[in-house]
Amino acid sequence: MTARRSRSRSAAYAALALGLAGSLALTGCNSSKKSKKSSFSSSKTSKTSKTKKRRIIGGGAAAAGAAGTASQRVPDCYPSTYKVTFSQQTGPKSHVAVKFKNSTSRDCKLYNAPLLRFNNAKSPLPLLQGTPGHFDGTRITVPAHGYAYAVIPTNTAATKGTEQKSVTIDFMGISASSVTHGPVTVDFAEKRLHVSVGKSKVTNWSSSLHGAQLAGGVGN
């Protein structure tokens, strides 16, 4: 009787141990699944966060680029008595050189040609390329502290004419008949300049004196 009870208890203990082992294995499996699920959820959240950051950074870069473009808009150049100078060149290819200096720290734009009224003339000097008020598309950018040039050919008696006392200067604008920030008047006697202009015309602006001379037919 004692031996039988002992065998029954051993069998019960074995069944209990087997049940506990199965329960522990199931618990471990569930824990593993939960861990994997948690890991996947964390990874997904991290990726979503990175995507949002990229979008925010990308949007910020685009906004900064737009602001940079707006700040880089090139303004129109404007004349003054010290920014525009005149010099007479003599000889077979005589001409008056008109030089503009951009004295600012920013680039600026010039259109077509300078509008020049010598001795308070009612009409500006005619243009070699187009007519005053006609927008023919010439546009140059003058770099900060850079120069632009135009030329008035005076290589014949008619074009050389007589010595002038003063000149009033306007700069043509982007649209037909428009001007920018003018006029200003240069007194030749005050600056001790001797400038003779007759029935001549003025070239469009050029980024080099040589280019302006070639346009006026007085270059080499």
PDB file of C-alpha atoms in Angstrom:
ATOM      1  CA  MET A   1       0.000   0.000   0.000  1.00  0.00           C
ATOM      2  CA  THR A   2       2.823   2.370   0.854  1.00  0.00           C
ATOM      3  CA  ALA A   3       4.681   1.566  -2.368  1.00  0.00           C
ATOM      4  CA  ARG A   4       1.532   2.193  -4.411  1.00  0.00           C
ATOM      5  CA  ARG A   5       1.010   5.592  -2.790  1.00  0.00           C
ATOM      6  CA  SER A   6       4.641   6.437  -3.370  1.00  0.00           C
ATOM      7  CA  ARG A   7       4.305   5.631  -7.084  1.00  0.00           C
ATOM      8  CA  SER A   8       1.115   7.734  -7.304  1.00  0.00           C
ATOM      9  CA  ARG A   9       2.830  10.727  -5.681  1.00  0.00           C
ATOM     10  CA  SER A  10       5.817  10.382  -8.032  1.00  0.00           C
ATOM     11  CA  ALA A  11       3.492  10.326 -11.038  1.00  0.00           C
ATOM     12  CA  ALA A  12       1.639  13.404  -9.729  1.00  0.00           C
ATOM     13  CA  TYR A  13       4.886  15.258  -9.140  1.00  0.00           C
ATOM     14  CA  ALA A  14       6.075  14.380 -12.658  1.00  0.00           C
ATOM     15  CA  ALA A  15       2.798  15.638 -14.183  1.00  0.00           C
ATOM     16  CA  LEU A  16       3.028  18.849 -12.152  1.00  0.00           C
ATOM     17  CA  ALA A  17       6.641  19.400 -13.248  1.00  0.00           C
ATOM     18  CA  LEU A  18       5.693  18.837 -16.878  1.00  0.00           C
ATOM     19  CA  GLY A  19       2.815  21.295 -16.602  1.00  0.00           C
ATOM     20  CA  LEU A  20       5.052  23.934 -15.026  1.00  0.00           C
ATOM     21  CA  ALA A  21       7.646  23.456 -17.772  1.00  0.00           C
ATOM     22  CA  GLY A  22       5.004  23.905 -20.462  1.00  0.00           C
ATOM     23  CA  SER A  23       3.656  27.022 -18.760  1.00  0.00           C
ATOM     24  CA  LEU A  24       7.143  28.541 -18.507  1.00  0.00           C
ATOM     25  CA  ALA A  25       7.852  27.783 -22.166  1.00  0.00           C
ATOM     26  CA  LEU A  26       4.572  29.444 -23.218  1.00  0.00           C
ATOM     27  CA  THR A  27       5.318  32.469 -21.041  1.00  0.00           C
ATOM     28  CA  GLY A  28       8.793  32.773 -22.582  1.00  0.00           C
ATOM     29  CA  CYS A  29       7.360  32.586 -26.096  1.00  0.00           C
ATOM     30  CA  ASN A  30       4.769  35.271 -25.354  1.00  0.00           C
ATOM     31  CA  SER A  31       7.446  37.467 -23.780  1.00  0.00           C
ATOM     32  CA  SER A  32       9.616  37.023 -26.868  1.00  0.00           C
ATOM     33  CA  LYS A  33       6.711  37.976 -29.146  1.00  0.00           C
ATOM     34  CA  LYS A  34       5.939  41.043 -27.014  1.00  0.00           C
ATOM     35  CA  SER A  35       9.611  42.025 -27.071  1.00  0.00           C
ATOM     36  CA  LYS A  36       9.772  41.689 -30.859  1.00  0.00           C
ATOM     37  CA  LYS A  37       6.536  43.650 -31.229  1.00  0.00           C
ATOM     38  CA  SER A  38       7.835  46.362 -28.907  1.00  0.00           C
ATOM     39  CA  SER A  39      11.130  46.484 -30.825  1.00  0.00           C
ATOM     40  CA  PHE A  40       9.286  46.769 -34.164  1.00  0.00           C
ATOM     41  CA  SER A  41       7.025  49.523 -32.757  1.00  0.00           C
ATOM     42  CA  SER A  42      10.061  51.441 -31.455  1.00  0.00           C
ATOM     43  CA  SER A  43      11.838  51.097 -34.821  1.00  0.00           C
ATOM     44  CA  LYS A  44       8.720  52.299 -36.674  1.00  0.00           C
ATOM     45  CA  THR A  45       8.384  55.310 -34.339  1.00  0.00           C
ATOM     46  CA  SER A  46      12.064  56.144 -34.864  1.00  0.00           C
ATOM     47  CA  LYS A  47      11.703  55.994 -38.664  1.00  0.00           C
ATOM     48  CA  THR A  48       8.564  58.169 -38.553  1.00  0.00           C
ATOM     49  CA  SER A  49      10.391  60.687 -36.374  1.00  0.00           C
ATOM     50  CA  LYS A  50      13.353  60.778 -38.779  1.00  0.00           C
ATOM     51  CA  THR A  51      10.996  61.247 -41.751  1.00  0.00           C
ATOM     52  CA  LYS A  52       9.284  64.163 -40.004  1.00  0.00           C
ATOM     53  CA  LYS A  53      12.676  65.701 -39.204  1.00  0.00           C
ATOM     54  CA  ARG A  54      13.751  65.346 -42.819  1.00  0.00           C
ATOM     55  CA  ARG A  55      10.527  67.043 -43.957  1.00  0.00           C
ATOM     56  CA  ILE A  56      11.030  69.873 -41.484  1.00  0.00           C
ATOM     57  CA  ILE A  57      14.676  70.289 -42.475  1.00  0.00           C
ATOM     58  CA  GLY A  58      13.776  70.137 -46.185  1.00  0.00           C
ATOM     59  CA  GLY A  59      11.039  72.731 -45.741  1.00  0.00           C
ATOM     60  CA  GLY A  60      13.417  74.981 -43.827  1.00  0.00           C
ATOM     61  CA  ALA A  61      16.034  74.708 -46.578  1.00  0.00           C
ATOM     62  CA  ALA A  62      13.448  75.601 -49.231  1.00  0.00           C
ATOM     63  CA  ALA A  63      12.309  78.624 -47.229  1.00  0.00           C
ATOM     64  CA  ALA A  64      15.911  79.716 -46.721  1.00  0.00           C
ATOM     65  CA  GLY A  65      16.551  79.324 -50.459  1.00  0.00           C
ATOM     66  CA  ALA A  66      13.547  81.493 -51.308  1.00  0.00           C
ATOM     67  CA  ALA A  67      14.699  84.145 -48.846  1.00  0.00           C
ATOM     68  CA  GLY A  68      18.197  84.012 -50.334  1.00  0.00           C
ATOM     69  CA  THR A  69      16.811  84.489 -53.859  1.00  0.00           C
ATOM     70  CA  ALA A  70      14.776  87.488 -52.718  1.00  0.00           C
ATOM     71  CA  SER A  71      17.819  89.042 -51.053  1.00  0.00           C
ATOM     72  CA  GLN A  72      19.880  88.536 -54.220  1.00  0.00           C
ATOM     73  CA  ARG A  73      17.634  90.643 -56.479  1.00  0.00           C
ATOM     74  CA  VAL A  74      19.833  93.100 -58.342  1.00  0.00           C
ATOM     75  CA  PRO A  75      18.692  96.757 -58.015  1.00  0.00           C
ATOM     76  CA  ASP A  76      18.883  99.366 -60.780  1.00  0.00           C
ATOM     77  CA  CYS A  77      21.954 101.567 -60.998  1.00  0.00           C
ATOM     78  CA  TYR A  78      21.447 105.280 -60.479  1.00  0.00           C
ATOM     79  CA  PRO A  79      23.497 108.268 -61.627  1.00  0.00           C
ATOM     80  CA  SER A  80      25.291 110.885 -59.564  1.00  0.00           C
ATOM     81  CA  THR A  81      27.814 113.616 -60.297  1.00  0.00           C
ATOM     82  CA  TYR A  82      30.664 111.504 -58.971  1.00  0.00           C
ATOM     83  CA  LYS A  83      29.583 108.140 -60.410  1.00  0.00           C
ATOM     84  CA  VAL A  84      29.424 109.306 -64.049  1.00  0.00           C
ATOM     85  CA  THR A  85      32.526 110.839 -65.633  1.00  0.00           C
ATOM     86  CA  PHE A  86      33.369 112.068 -69.151  1.00  0.00           C
ATOM     87  CA  SER A  87      36.644 112.167 -71.029  1.00  0.00           C
ATOM     88  CA  GLN A  88      37.471 113.408 -74.541  1.00  0.00           C
ATOM     89  CA  GLN A  89      39.708 111.260 -76.719  1.00  0.00           C
ATOM     90  CA  THR A  90      41.347 112.986 -79.709  1.00  0.00           C
ATOM     91  CA  GLY A  91      42.764 111.691 -82.994  1.00  0.00           C
ATOM     92  CA  PRO A  92      41.288 109.968 -86.050  1.00  0.00           C
ATOM     93  CA  LYS A  93      38.969 107.947 -83.836  1.00  0.00           C
ATOM     94  CA  SER A  94      37.988 110.812 -81.570  1.00  0.00           C
ATOM     95  CA  HIS A  95      35.194 110.134 -79.122  1.00  0.00           C
ATOM     96  CA  VAL A  96      33.826 111.020 -75.705  1.00  0.00           C
ATOM     97  CA  ALA A  97      33.965 108.153 -73.220  1.00  0.00           C
ATOM     98  CA  VAL A  98      31.190 107.992 -70.628  1.00  0.00           C
ATOM     99  CA  LYS A  99      32.169 105.949 -67.567  1.00  0.00           C
ATOM    100  CA  PHE A 100      29.862 104.850 -64.783  1.00  0.00           C
ATOM    101  CA  LYS A 101      31.235 103.559 -61.490  1.00  0.00           C
ATOM    102  CA  ASN A 102      29.164 101.379 -59.188  1.00  0.00           C
ATOM    103  CA  SER A 103      30.468 102.697 -55.877  1.00  0.00           C
ATOM    104  CA  THR A 104      28.185 100.461 -53.799  1.00  0.00           C
ATOM    105  CA  SER A 105      28.934  97.024 -52.333  1.00  0.00           C
ATOM    106  CA  ARG A 106      26.140  95.402 -54.376  1.00  0.00           C
ATOM    107  CA  ASP A 107      25.725  94.625 -58.067  1.00  0.00           C
ATOM    108  CA  CYS A 108      23.342  96.856 -60.023  1.00  0.00           C
ATOM    109  CA  LYS A 109      21.690  96.822 -63.475  1.00  0.00           C
ATOM    110  CA  LEU A 110      21.913  99.204 -66.441  1.00  0.00           C
ATOM    111  CA  TYR A 111      19.544  99.222 -69.411  1.00  0.00           C
ATOM    112  CA  ASN A 112      20.144 100.376 -72.982  1.00  0.00           C
ATOM    113  CA  ALA A 113      22.102 103.645 -73.000  1.00  0.00           C
ATOM    114  CA  PRO A 114      22.541 106.768 -70.865  1.00  0.00           C
ATOM    115  CA  LEU A 115      20.154 109.611 -71.691  1.00  0.00           C
ATOM    116  CA  LEU A 116      22.345 112.713 -72.124  1.00  0.00           C
ATOM    117  CA  ARG A 117      21.091 116.297 -72.572  1.00  0.00           C
ATOM    118  CA  PHE A 118      23.983 118.645 -73.291  1.00  0.00           C
ATOM    119  CA  ASN A 119      23.570 122.352 -72.429  1.00  0.00           C
ATOM    120  CA  ASN A 120      19.995 121.785 -71.184  1.00  0.00           C
ATOM    121  CA  ALA A 121      18.790 120.460 -74.545  1.00  0.00           C
ATOM    122  CA  LYS A 122      15.107 119.514 -74.710  1.00  0.00           C
ATOM    123  CA  SER A 123      15.839 116.097 -76.194  1.00  0.00           C
ATOM    124  CA  PRO A 124      18.569 113.647 -75.201  1.00  0.00           C
ATOM    125  CA  LEU A 125      21.381 112.721 -77.543  1.00  0.00           C
ATOM    126  CA  PRO A 126      20.119 110.148 -80.083  1.00  0.00           C
ATOM    127  CA  LEU A 127      21.084 106.520 -79.554  1.00  0.00           C
ATOM    128  CA  LEU A 128      23.217 104.524 -81.959  1.00  0.00           C
ATOM    129  CA  GLN A 129      21.256 101.381 -81.060  1.00  0.00           C
ATOM    130  CA  GLY A 130      17.575 102.196 -80.889  1.00  0.00           C
ATOM    131  CA  THR A 131      15.861 105.415 -79.849  1.00  0.00           C
ATOM    132  CA  PRO A 132      15.235 107.036 -76.446  1.00  0.00           C
ATOM    133  CA  GLY A 133      12.307 105.315 -74.773  1.00  0.00           C
ATOM    134  CA  HIS A 134      12.683 102.207 -76.931  1.00  0.00           C
ATOM    135  CA  PHE A 135      13.533  99.126 -74.905  1.00  0.00           C
ATOM    136  CA  ASP A 136      15.808  97.045 -77.127  1.00  0.00           C
ATOM    137  CA  GLY A 137      16.803  94.480 -74.520  1.00  0.00           C
ATOM    138  CA  THR A 138      20.344  95.624 -73.674  1.00  0.00           C
ATOM    139  CA  ARG A 139      20.917  94.934 -70.007  1.00  0.00           C
ATOM    140  CA  ILE A 140      24.193  94.588 -68.146  1.00  0.00           C
ATOM    141  CA  THR A 141      25.009  93.892 -64.524  1.00  0.00           C
ATOM    142  CA  VAL A 142      27.695  96.135 -63.065  1.00  0.00           C
ATOM    143  CA  PRO A 143      29.532  94.350 -60.244  1.00  0.00           C
ATOM    144  CA  ALA A 144      30.104  96.025 -56.889  1.00  0.00           C
ATOM    145  CA  HIS A 145      32.806  98.698 -57.323  1.00  0.00           C
ATOM    146  CA  GLY A 146      32.866  97.857 -61.053  1.00  0.00           C
ATOM    147  CA  TYR A 147      32.442  99.984 -64.184  1.00  0.00           C
ATOM    148  CA  ALA A 148      30.308 100.344 -67.317  1.00  0.00           C
ATOM    149  CA  TYR A 149      31.023 102.416 -70.436  1.00  0.00           C
ATOM    150  CA  ALA A 150      29.296 104.164 -73.317  1.00  0.00           C
ATOM    151  CA  VAL A 151      30.888 106.091 -76.190  1.00  0.00           C
ATOM    152  CA  ILE A 152      29.932 109.188 -78.191  1.00  0.00           C
ATOM    153  CA  PRO A 153      31.821 109.161 -81.533  1.00  0.00           C
ATOM    154  CA  THR A 154      33.226 112.633 -82.447  1.00  0.00           C
ATOM    155  CA  ASN A 155      35.523 111.695 -85.344  1.00  0.00           C
ATOM    156  CA  THR A 156      34.031 114.142 -87.847  1.00  0.00           C
ATOM    157  CA  ALA A 157      33.573 117.901 -87.721  1.00  0.00           C
ATOM    158  CA  ALA A 158      29.784 117.539 -87.514  1.00  0.00           C
ATOM    159  CA  THR A 159      29.866 115.026 -84.693  1.00  0.00           C
ATOM    160  CA  LYS A 160      32.546 116.885 -82.751  1.00  0.00           C
ATOM    161  CA  GLY A 161      30.644 120.168 -82.865  1.00  0.00           C
ATOM    162  CA  THR A 162      31.421 122.656 -80.119  1.00  0.00           C
ATOM    163  CA  GLU A 163      32.525 122.532 -76.518  1.00  0.00           C
ATOM    164  CA  GLN A 164      29.713 121.876 -74.075  1.00  0.00           C
ATOM    165  CA  LYS A 165      29.151 123.531 -70.711  1.00  0.00           C
ATOM    166  CA  SER A 166      27.152 120.827 -68.924  1.00  0.00           C
ATOM    167  CA  VAL A 167      25.229 117.600 -69.337  1.00  0.00           C
ATOM    168  CA  THR A 168      22.096 116.303 -67.632  1.00  0.00           C
ATOM    169  CA  ILE A 169      22.062 112.518 -67.136  1.00  0.00           C
ATOM    170  CA  ASP A 170      19.209 110.019 -66.818  1.00  0.00           C
ATOM    171  CA  PHE A 171      19.475 106.238 -66.804  1.00  0.00           C
ATOM    172  CA  MET A 172      16.928 104.316 -68.836  1.00  0.00           C
ATOM    173  CA  GLY A 173      14.756 101.886 -66.911  1.00  0.00           C
ATOM    174  CA  ILE A 174      13.485  98.386 -67.584  1.00  0.00           C
ATOM    175  CA  SER A 175      10.316  99.510 -69.384  1.00  0.00           C
ATOM    176  CA  ALA A 176       9.836 101.778 -72.374  1.00  0.00           C
ATOM    177  CA  SER A 177      10.185 105.502 -71.600  1.00  0.00           C
ATOM    178  CA  SER A 178      11.098 104.848 -67.956  1.00  0.00           C
ATOM    179  CA  VAL A 179      14.131 106.269 -66.193  1.00  0.00           C
ATOM    180  CA  THR A 180      15.761 105.435 -62.867  1.00  0.00           C
ATOM    181  CA  HIS A 181      16.741 107.831 -60.093  1.00  0.00           C
ATOM    182  CA  GLY A 182      17.593 110.865 -62.226  1.00  0.00           C
ATOM    183  CA  PRO A 183      18.364 113.345 -63.486  1.00  0.00           C
ATOM    184  CA  VAL A 184      21.698 114.711 -62.311  1.00  0.00           C
ATOM    185  CA  THR A 185      23.741 117.487 -63.942  1.00  0.00           C
ATOM    186  CA  VAL A 186      27.503 117.545 -64.431  1.00  0.00           C
ATOM    187  CA  ASP A 187      29.065 121.007 -64.792  1.00  0.00           C
ATOM    188  CA  PHE A 188      32.084 120.619 -67.092  1.00  0.00           C
ATOM    189  CA  ALA A 189      33.584 124.009 -66.190  1.00  0.00           C
ATOM    190  CA  GLU A 190      33.389 123.180 -62.487  1.00  0.00           C
ATOM    191  CA  LYS A 191      35.173 119.876 -63.095  1.00  0.00           C
ATOM    192  CA  ARG A 192      37.598 121.530 -65.543  1.00  0.00           C
ATOM    193  CA  LEU A 193      36.572 119.213 -68.346  1.00  0.00           C
ATOM    194  CA  HIS A 194      36.644 120.026 -72.064  1.00  0.00           C
ATOM    195  CA  VAL A 195      33.983 117.990 -73.857  1.00  0.00           C
ATOM    196  CA  SER A 196      32.956 118.712 -77.448  1.00  0.00           C
ATOM    197  CA  VAL A 197      29.858 117.045 -78.877  1.00  0.00           C
ATOM    198  CA  GLY A 198      27.905 117.886 -82.036  1.00  0.00           C
ATOM    199  CA  LYS A 199      25.459 115.909 -84.156  1.00  0.00           C
ATOM    200  CA  SER A 200      26.513 112.609 -82.684  1.00  0.00           C
ATOM    201  CA  LYS A 201      24.918 109.584 -81.035  1.00  0.00           C
ATOM    202  CA  VAL A 202      25.683 107.558 -77.931  1.00  0.00           C
ATOM    203  CA  THR A 203      26.215 103.797 -77.773  1.00  0.00           C
ATOM    204  CA  ASN A 204      24.520 101.402 -75.405  1.00  0.00           C
ATOM    205  CA  TRP A 205      26.223 100.540 -72.144  1.00  0.00           C
ATOM    206  CA  SER A 206      29.035  98.003 -72.307  1.00  0.00           C
ATOM    207  CA  SER A 207      30.948  96.197 -69.583  1.00  0.00           C
ATOM    208  CA  SER A 208      34.243  97.301 -71.182  1.00  0.00           C
ATOM    209  CA  LEU A 209      35.526 100.488 -72.793  1.00  0.00           C
ATOM    210  CA  HIS A 210      36.820  98.487 -75.739  1.00  0.00           C
ATOM    211  CA  GLY A 211      33.370  96.998 -76.313  1.00  0.00           C
ATOM    212  CA  ALA A 212      31.766 100.461 -76.263  1.00  0.00           C
ATOM    213  CA  GLN A 213      34.419 101.796 -78.686  1.00  0.00           C
ATOM    214  CA  LEU A 214      33.764  98.950 -81.117  1.00  0.00           C
ATOM    215  CA  ALA A 215      30.010  99.617 -80.930  1.00  0.00           C
ATOM    216  CA  GLY A 216      30.685 103.295 -81.730  1.00  0.00           C
ATOM    217  CA  GLY A 217      32.980 102.496 -84.655  1.00  0.00           C
ATOM    218  CA  VAL A 218      36.018 104.046 -82.984  1.00  0.00           C
ATOM    219  CA  GLY A 219      37.676 100.920 -81.629  1.00  0.00           C
ATOM    220  CA  ASN A 220      40.716  99.029 -82.900  1.00  0.00           C
TER     221      ASN A 220
END
